[in-house]
mmCIF file of C-alpha atoms in Angstrom:
data_model
loop_
_atom_site.group_PDB
_atom_site.id
_atom_site.type_symbol
_atom_site.label_atom_id
_atom_site.label_comp_id
_atom_site.label_asym_id
_atom_site.label_seq_id
_atom_site.Cartn_x
_atom_site.Cartn_y
_atom_site.Cartn_z
ATOM 1 C CA UNK A 1 27.489 -101.059 164.171
ATOM 2 C CA UNK A 2 29.019 -101.556 160.700
ATOM 3 C CA UNK A 3 29.463 -105.306 160.899
ATOM 4 C CA UNK A 4 30.366 -107.246 157.774
ATOM 5 C CA UNK A 5 30.191 -111.018 157.612
ATOM 6 C CA UNK A 6 31.833 -113.294 155.104
ATOM 7 C CA UNK A 7 31.140 -116.937 154.381
ATOM 8 C CA UNK A 8 32.789 -119.381 154.271
ATOM 9 C CA UNK A 9 35.772 -118.487 156.418
ATOM 10 C CA UNK A 10 37.851 -121.268 154.970
ATOM 11 C CA UNK A 11 37.443 -123.487 151.918
ATOM 12 C CA UNK A 12 39.540 -126.222 150.367
ATOM 13 C CA UNK A 13 38.624 -127.368 146.890
ATOM 14 C CA UNK A 14 39.963 -129.388 143.988
ATOM 15 C CA UNK A 15 41.436 -127.731 140.946
ATOM 16 C CA UNK A 16 38.785 -126.989 138.328
ATOM 17 C CA UNK A 17 35.887 -126.470 140.696
ATOM 18 C CA UNK A 18 34.090 -123.190 141.371
ATOM 19 C CA UNK A 19 33.866 -121.538 144.764
ATOM 20 C CA UNK A 20 31.336 -118.914 145.872
ATOM 21 C CA UNK A 21 32.105 -116.473 148.669
ATOM 22 C CA UNK A 22 29.363 -114.370 150.254
ATOM 23 C CA UNK A 23 29.798 -110.949 151.809
ATOM 24 C CA UNK A 24 27.003 -109.404 153.869
ATOM 25 C CA UNK A 25 26.613 -106.094 155.644
ATOM 26 C CA UNK A 26 24.642 -107.053 158.737
ATOM 27 C CA UNK A 27 23.471 -103.791 160.263
ATOM 28 C CA UNK A 28 23.760 -101.273 157.454
ATOM 29 C CA UNK A 29 23.079 -100.934 153.763
ATOM 30 C CA UNK A 30 26.142 -100.912 151.555
ATOM 31 C CA UNK A 31 25.732 -99.376 148.134
ATOM 32 C CA UNK A 32 29.366 -100.175 147.389
ATOM 33 C CA UNK A 33 31.352 -103.280 148.210
ATOM 34 C CA UNK A 34 34.970 -104.071 147.462
ATOM 35 C CA UNK A 35 36.755 -107.368 146.917
ATOM 36 C CA UNK A 36 40.423 -107.782 147.784
ATOM 37 C CA UNK A 37 42.919 -110.595 147.758
ATOM 38 C CA UNK A 38 45.990 -110.789 149.928
ATOM 39 C CA UNK A 39 48.931 -113.138 149.577
ATOM 40 C CA UNK A 40 51.024 -113.992 152.654
ATOM 41 C CA UNK A 41 53.031 -111.044 153.964
ATOM 42 C CA UNK A 42 51.803 -108.806 151.157
ATOM 43 C CA UNK A 43 49.466 -105.844 151.095
ATOM 44 C CA UNK A 44 45.819 -105.765 150.122
ATOM 45 C CA UNK A 45 45.218 -105.933 146.396
ATOM 46 C CA UNK A 46 41.924 -104.531 145.181
ATOM 47 C CA UNK A 47 40.260 -106.860 142.693
ATOM 48 C CA UNK A 48 36.994 -105.110 141.973
ATOM 49 C CA UNK A 49 34.445 -102.577 143.136
ATOM 50 C CA UNK A 50 30.772 -103.433 142.962
ATOM 51 C CA UNK A 51 27.751 -101.194 143.232
ATOM 52 C CA UNK A 52 24.324 -102.602 143.969
ATOM 53 C CA UNK A 53 22.391 -103.341 140.805
ATOM 54 C CA UNK A 54 25.212 -102.679 138.364
ATOM 55 C CA UNK A 55 28.199 -104.503 136.911
ATOM 56 C CA UNK A 56 31.378 -104.640 138.918
ATOM 57 C CA UNK A 57 34.400 -102.565 137.965
ATOM 58 C CA UNK A 58 37.494 -104.750 137.810
ATOM 59 C CA UNK A 59 41.060 -103.618 138.401
ATOM 60 C CA UNK A 60 43.599 -104.020 135.663
ATOM 61 C CA UNK A 61 44.840 -107.578 135.372
ATOM 62 C CA UNK A 62 41.849 -109.170 137.108
ATOM 63 C CA UNK A 63 39.917 -111.526 134.838
ATOM 64 C CA UNK A 64 36.226 -110.728 135.063
ATOM 65 C CA UNK A 65 35.238 -114.103 133.591
ATOM 66 C CA UNK A 66 37.212 -115.907 136.259
ATOM 67 C CA UNK A 67 36.142 -113.816 139.227
ATOM 68 C CA UNK A 68 32.405 -113.302 138.905
ATOM 69 C CA UNK A 69 30.925 -110.653 141.157
ATOM 70 C CA UNK A 70 27.243 -110.178 141.846
ATOM 71 C CA UNK A 71 25.895 -107.380 144.027
ATOM 72 C CA UNK A 72 22.221 -108.284 144.021
ATOM 73 C CA UNK A 73 21.072 -106.321 147.069
ATOM 74 C CA UNK A 74 22.198 -103.542 149.396
ATOM 75 C CA UNK A 75 23.441 -106.101 151.905
ATOM 76 C CA UNK A 76 24.867 -108.919 149.800
ATOM 77 C CA UNK A 77 27.676 -109.296 147.317
ATOM 78 C CA UNK A 78 29.114 -112.593 146.081
ATOM 79 C CA UNK A 79 32.432 -113.491 144.504
ATOM 80 C CA UNK A 80 32.629 -116.714 142.517
ATOM 81 C CA UNK A 81 36.058 -118.058 141.630
ATOM 82 C CA UNK A 82 35.403 -120.164 138.539
ATOM 83 C CA UNK A 83 37.559 -123.120 137.553
ATOM 84 C CA UNK A 84 39.881 -122.504 140.462
ATOM 85 C CA UNK A 85 43.572 -123.395 140.168
ATOM 86 C CA UNK A 86 46.285 -123.644 142.837
ATOM 87 C CA UNK A 87 47.539 -120.149 141.973
ATOM 88 C CA UNK A 88 44.134 -118.790 143.037
ATOM 89 C CA UNK A 89 44.848 -119.905 146.601
ATOM 90 C CA UNK A 90 44.795 -116.745 148.669
ATOM 91 C CA UNK A 91 43.032 -114.791 151.395
ATOM 92 C CA UNK A 92 39.968 -113.086 149.907
ATOM 93 C CA UNK A 93 38.506 -110.181 151.855
ATOM 94 C CA UNK A 94 35.429 -108.111 151.156
ATOM 95 C CA UNK A 95 34.657 -104.689 152.501
ATOM 96 C CA UNK A 96 31.525 -102.573 152.481
ATOM 97 C CA UNK A 97 31.243 -98.835 152.375
ATOM 98 C CA UNK A 98 29.586 -97.574 155.544
ATOM 99 C CA UNK A 99 29.340 -94.466 157.660
ATOM 100 C CA UNK A 100 31.571 -93.746 160.642
ATOM 101 C CA UNK A 101 30.842 -90.456 162.332
ATOM 102 C CA UNK A 102 32.183 -87.840 159.955
ATOM 103 C CA UNK A 103 32.755 -89.871 156.847
ATOM 104 C CA UNK A 104 32.213 -93.066 154.932
ATOM 105 C CA UNK A 105 34.892 -95.679 155.121
ATOM 106 C CA UNK A 106 35.375 -99.350 154.377
ATOM 107 C CA UNK A 107 34.428 -102.005 156.887
ATOM 108 C CA UNK A 108 35.949 -105.403 156.293
ATOM 109 C CA UNK A 109 34.574 -108.884 156.543
ATOM 110 C CA UNK A 110 36.692 -111.491 158.363
ATOM 111 C CA UNK A 111 38.052 -112.921 155.112
ATOM 112 C CA UNK A 112 37.945 -116.275 153.341
ATOM 113 C CA UNK A 113 41.025 -118.427 153.073
ATOM 114 C CA UNK A 114 40.873 -120.378 149.818
ATOM 115 C CA UNK A 115 43.127 -123.361 149.217
ATOM 116 C CA UNK A 116 42.980 -125.021 145.808
ATOM 117 C CA UNK A 117 44.557 -128.468 145.640
ATOM 118 C CA UNK B 1 51.163 -91.529 140.052
ATOM 119 C CA UNK B 2 49.669 -92.662 143.324
ATOM 120 C CA UNK B 3 52.116 -93.661 146.030
ATOM 121 C CA UNK B 4 51.937 -94.329 149.743
ATOM 122 C CA UNK B 5 55.075 -95.083 151.751
ATOM 123 C CA UNK B 6 55.403 -96.493 155.231
ATOM 124 C CA UNK B 7 58.168 -98.447 156.941
ATOM 125 C CA UNK B 8 58.060 -102.194 156.421
ATOM 126 C CA UNK B 9 58.670 -103.188 160.008
ATOM 127 C CA UNK B 10 59.156 -101.629 163.432
ATOM 128 C CA UNK B 11 59.948 -103.033 166.857
ATOM 129 C CA UNK B 12 58.961 -101.526 170.195
ATOM 130 C CA UNK B 13 58.834 -102.499 173.859
ATOM 131 C CA UNK B 14 55.711 -103.225 175.876
ATOM 132 C CA UNK B 15 54.601 -100.116 177.764
ATOM 133 C CA UNK B 16 56.498 -97.745 175.462
ATOM 134 C CA UNK B 17 55.325 -95.359 172.716
ATOM 135 C CA UNK B 18 55.778 -95.891 168.975
ATOM 136 C CA UNK B 19 55.135 -93.626 165.993
ATOM 137 C CA UNK B 20 54.418 -95.108 162.569
ATOM 138 C CA UNK B 21 54.891 -92.672 159.711
ATOM 139 C CA UNK B 22 53.135 -92.534 156.360
ATOM 140 C CA UNK B 23 53.841 -90.257 153.410
ATOM 141 C CA UNK B 24 51.648 -90.044 150.355
ATOM 142 C CA UNK B 25 51.596 -88.591 146.858
ATOM 143 C CA UNK B 26 48.155 -88.827 145.292
ATOM 144 C CA UNK B 27 46.342 -86.940 142.559
ATOM 145 C CA UNK B 28 43.664 -85.846 145.004
ATOM 146 C CA UNK B 29 42.991 -86.073 148.717
ATOM 147 C CA UNK B 30 39.777 -86.650 150.586
ATOM 148 C CA UNK B 31 40.935 -88.213 153.823
ATOM 149 C CA UNK B 32 43.545 -90.527 155.300
ATOM 150 C CA UNK B 33 42.718 -93.717 157.177
ATOM 151 C CA UNK B 34 44.619 -96.035 159.483
ATOM 152 C CA UNK B 35 43.683 -99.684 159.824
ATOM 153 C CA UNK B 36 45.043 -102.439 162.052
ATOM 154 C CA UNK B 37 45.446 -105.963 160.705
ATOM 155 C CA UNK B 38 46.395 -108.908 162.895
ATOM 156 C CA UNK B 39 48.041 -111.857 161.165
ATOM 157 C CA UNK B 40 45.492 -114.004 159.357
ATOM 158 C CA UNK B 41 42.664 -111.575 159.986
ATOM 159 C CA UNK B 42 40.967 -108.774 158.068
ATOM 160 C CA UNK B 43 41.790 -105.092 158.678
ATOM 161 C CA UNK B 44 39.852 -103.113 161.261
ATOM 162 C CA UNK B 45 39.301 -99.362 161.054
ATOM 163 C CA UNK B 46 41.292 -97.265 163.556
ATOM 164 C CA UNK B 47 41.162 -93.606 162.594
ATOM 165 C CA UNK B 48 40.351 -90.970 160.005
ATOM 166 C CA UNK B 49 41.947 -87.567 159.340
ATOM 167 C CA UNK B 50 40.897 -85.058 156.729
ATOM 168 C CA UNK B 51 41.994 -81.787 158.353
ATOM 169 C CA UNK B 52 45.476 -80.956 159.617
ATOM 170 C CA UNK B 53 46.132 -81.821 163.201
ATOM 171 C CA UNK B 54 45.898 -84.560 165.766
ATOM 172 C CA UNK B 55 42.969 -86.884 166.362
ATOM 173 C CA UNK B 56 43.121 -88.771 169.653
ATOM 174 C CA UNK B 57 41.229 -91.946 170.416
ATOM 175 C CA UNK B 58 42.301 -93.619 173.626
ATOM 176 C CA UNK B 59 45.815 -95.013 173.359
ATOM 177 C CA UNK B 60 45.923 -94.293 169.634
ATOM 178 C CA UNK B 61 46.359 -90.893 167.988
ATOM 179 C CA UNK B 62 46.683 -89.964 164.330
ATOM 180 C CA UNK B 63 48.214 -86.825 162.900
ATOM 181 C CA UNK B 64 47.893 -85.275 159.453
ATOM 182 C CA UNK B 65 49.765 -82.553 157.558
ATOM 183 C CA UNK B 66 48.222 -82.117 154.125
ATOM 184 C CA UNK B 67 50.832 -79.636 152.929
ATOM 185 C CA UNK B 68 53.575 -82.180 153.647
ATOM 186 C CA UNK B 69 51.626 -85.239 152.492
ATOM 187 C CA UNK B 70 52.408 -86.803 155.848
ATOM 188 C CA UNK B 71 50.629 -88.656 158.602
ATOM 189 C CA UNK B 72 51.608 -90.658 161.638
ATOM 190 C CA UNK B 73 49.906 -93.094 163.954
ATOM 191 C CA UNK B 74 51.004 -92.849 167.568
ATOM 192 C CA UNK B 75 50.464 -95.787 169.886
ATOM 193 C CA UNK B 76 50.957 -95.246 173.623
ATOM 194 C CA UNK B 77 51.288 -97.700 176.513
ATOM 195 C CA UNK B 78 51.986 -100.493 174.096
ATOM 196 C CA UNK B 79 50.485 -103.884 174.823
ATOM 197 C CA UNK B 80 51.456 -107.244 173.388
ATOM 198 C CA UNK B 81 48.119 -107.369 171.553
ATOM 199 C CA UNK B 82 49.197 -104.307 169.551
ATOM 200 C CA UNK B 83 51.537 -106.546 167.568
ATOM 201 C CA UNK B 84 49.968 -106.302 164.105
ATOM 202 C CA UNK B 85 50.358 -104.643 160.734
ATOM 203 C CA UNK B 86 49.200 -101.045 160.466
ATOM 204 C CA UNK B 87 47.905 -99.926 157.086
ATOM 205 C CA UNK B 88 47.802 -96.331 155.894
ATOM 206 C CA UNK B 89 45.228 -95.579 153.177
ATOM 207 C CA UNK B 90 44.234 -92.441 151.298
ATOM 208 C CA UNK B 91 40.923 -91.681 149.643
ATOM 209 C CA UNK B 92 41.314 -90.033 146.287
ATOM 210 C CA UNK B 93 39.184 -86.930 145.976
ATOM 211 C CA UNK B 94 37.874 -87.859 142.574
ATOM 212 C CA UNK B 95 36.642 -91.362 143.298
ATOM 213 C CA UNK B 96 32.916 -91.442 143.805
ATOM 214 C CA UNK B 97 33.065 -95.032 145.064
ATOM 215 C CA UNK B 98 35.258 -94.026 147.990
ATOM 216 C CA UNK B 99 37.990 -96.380 146.895
ATOM 217 C CA UNK B 100 41.092 -96.315 149.082
ATOM 218 C CA UNK B 101 44.720 -96.300 147.944
ATOM 219 C CA UNK B 102 46.605 -98.611 150.290
ATOM 220 C CA UNK B 103 50.108 -98.545 151.657
ATOM 221 C CA UNK B 104 51.948 -101.845 152.011
ATOM 222 C CA UNK B 105 51.581 -101.788 155.782
ATOM 223 C CA UNK B 106 53.980 -101.571 158.714
ATOM 224 C CA UNK B 107 54.479 -104.707 160.741
ATOM 225 C CA UNK B 108 54.818 -103.727 164.402
ATOM 226 C CA UNK B 109 56.521 -106.194 166.727
ATOM 227 C CA UNK B 110 56.098 -105.650 170.459
ATOM 228 C CA UNK B 111 58.693 -107.180 172.758
ATOM 229 C CA UNK B 112 58.209 -107.750 176.492
#
């Protein structure tokens, strides 16, 4: 149980294009999903928290107009990187809040490696 | 402020035991989590502690002392596949979204 999928797993795009990443909870409903980015050999950096049916809450320093988040259903959240630039190249990981025995925790998707040329 | 500390890197031998420590200072506390992250992959959930004491799950155990703001992850009978980063995370009591505050991770290197 508590499986999260993410698509695509890897994407290479030209500078200036937009890229959409999908995050799905496959066997549970996730009222809350989280989007992270991780640079090589660095820790997870939370970008935003999204609740189904409402606007995402962005962390300080994250541009909401550049990283568009839509949480349209209890099993799907999308992150769109608009007008991507080489500095946006990173490993983007989503997680979904789900239940594990005694508590809720975050279950992670496999991640999307974005390379902007 | 919120702060979670864990060693940057540790090395251990296959078959041995290793303990990875984590100390935290957070405004609230509603549970501590350990995750494993292999290079190039996403983190996977390992354990959860909210009460003081030891939680054992196979070769992995996690300990918590709330009064000391301290936890450790104990890995026994180390295998080469245990080479990974281990992330300590704390859930702030006041966050209704169940956001986690993340440590920087401990890279564990297993040698034959």
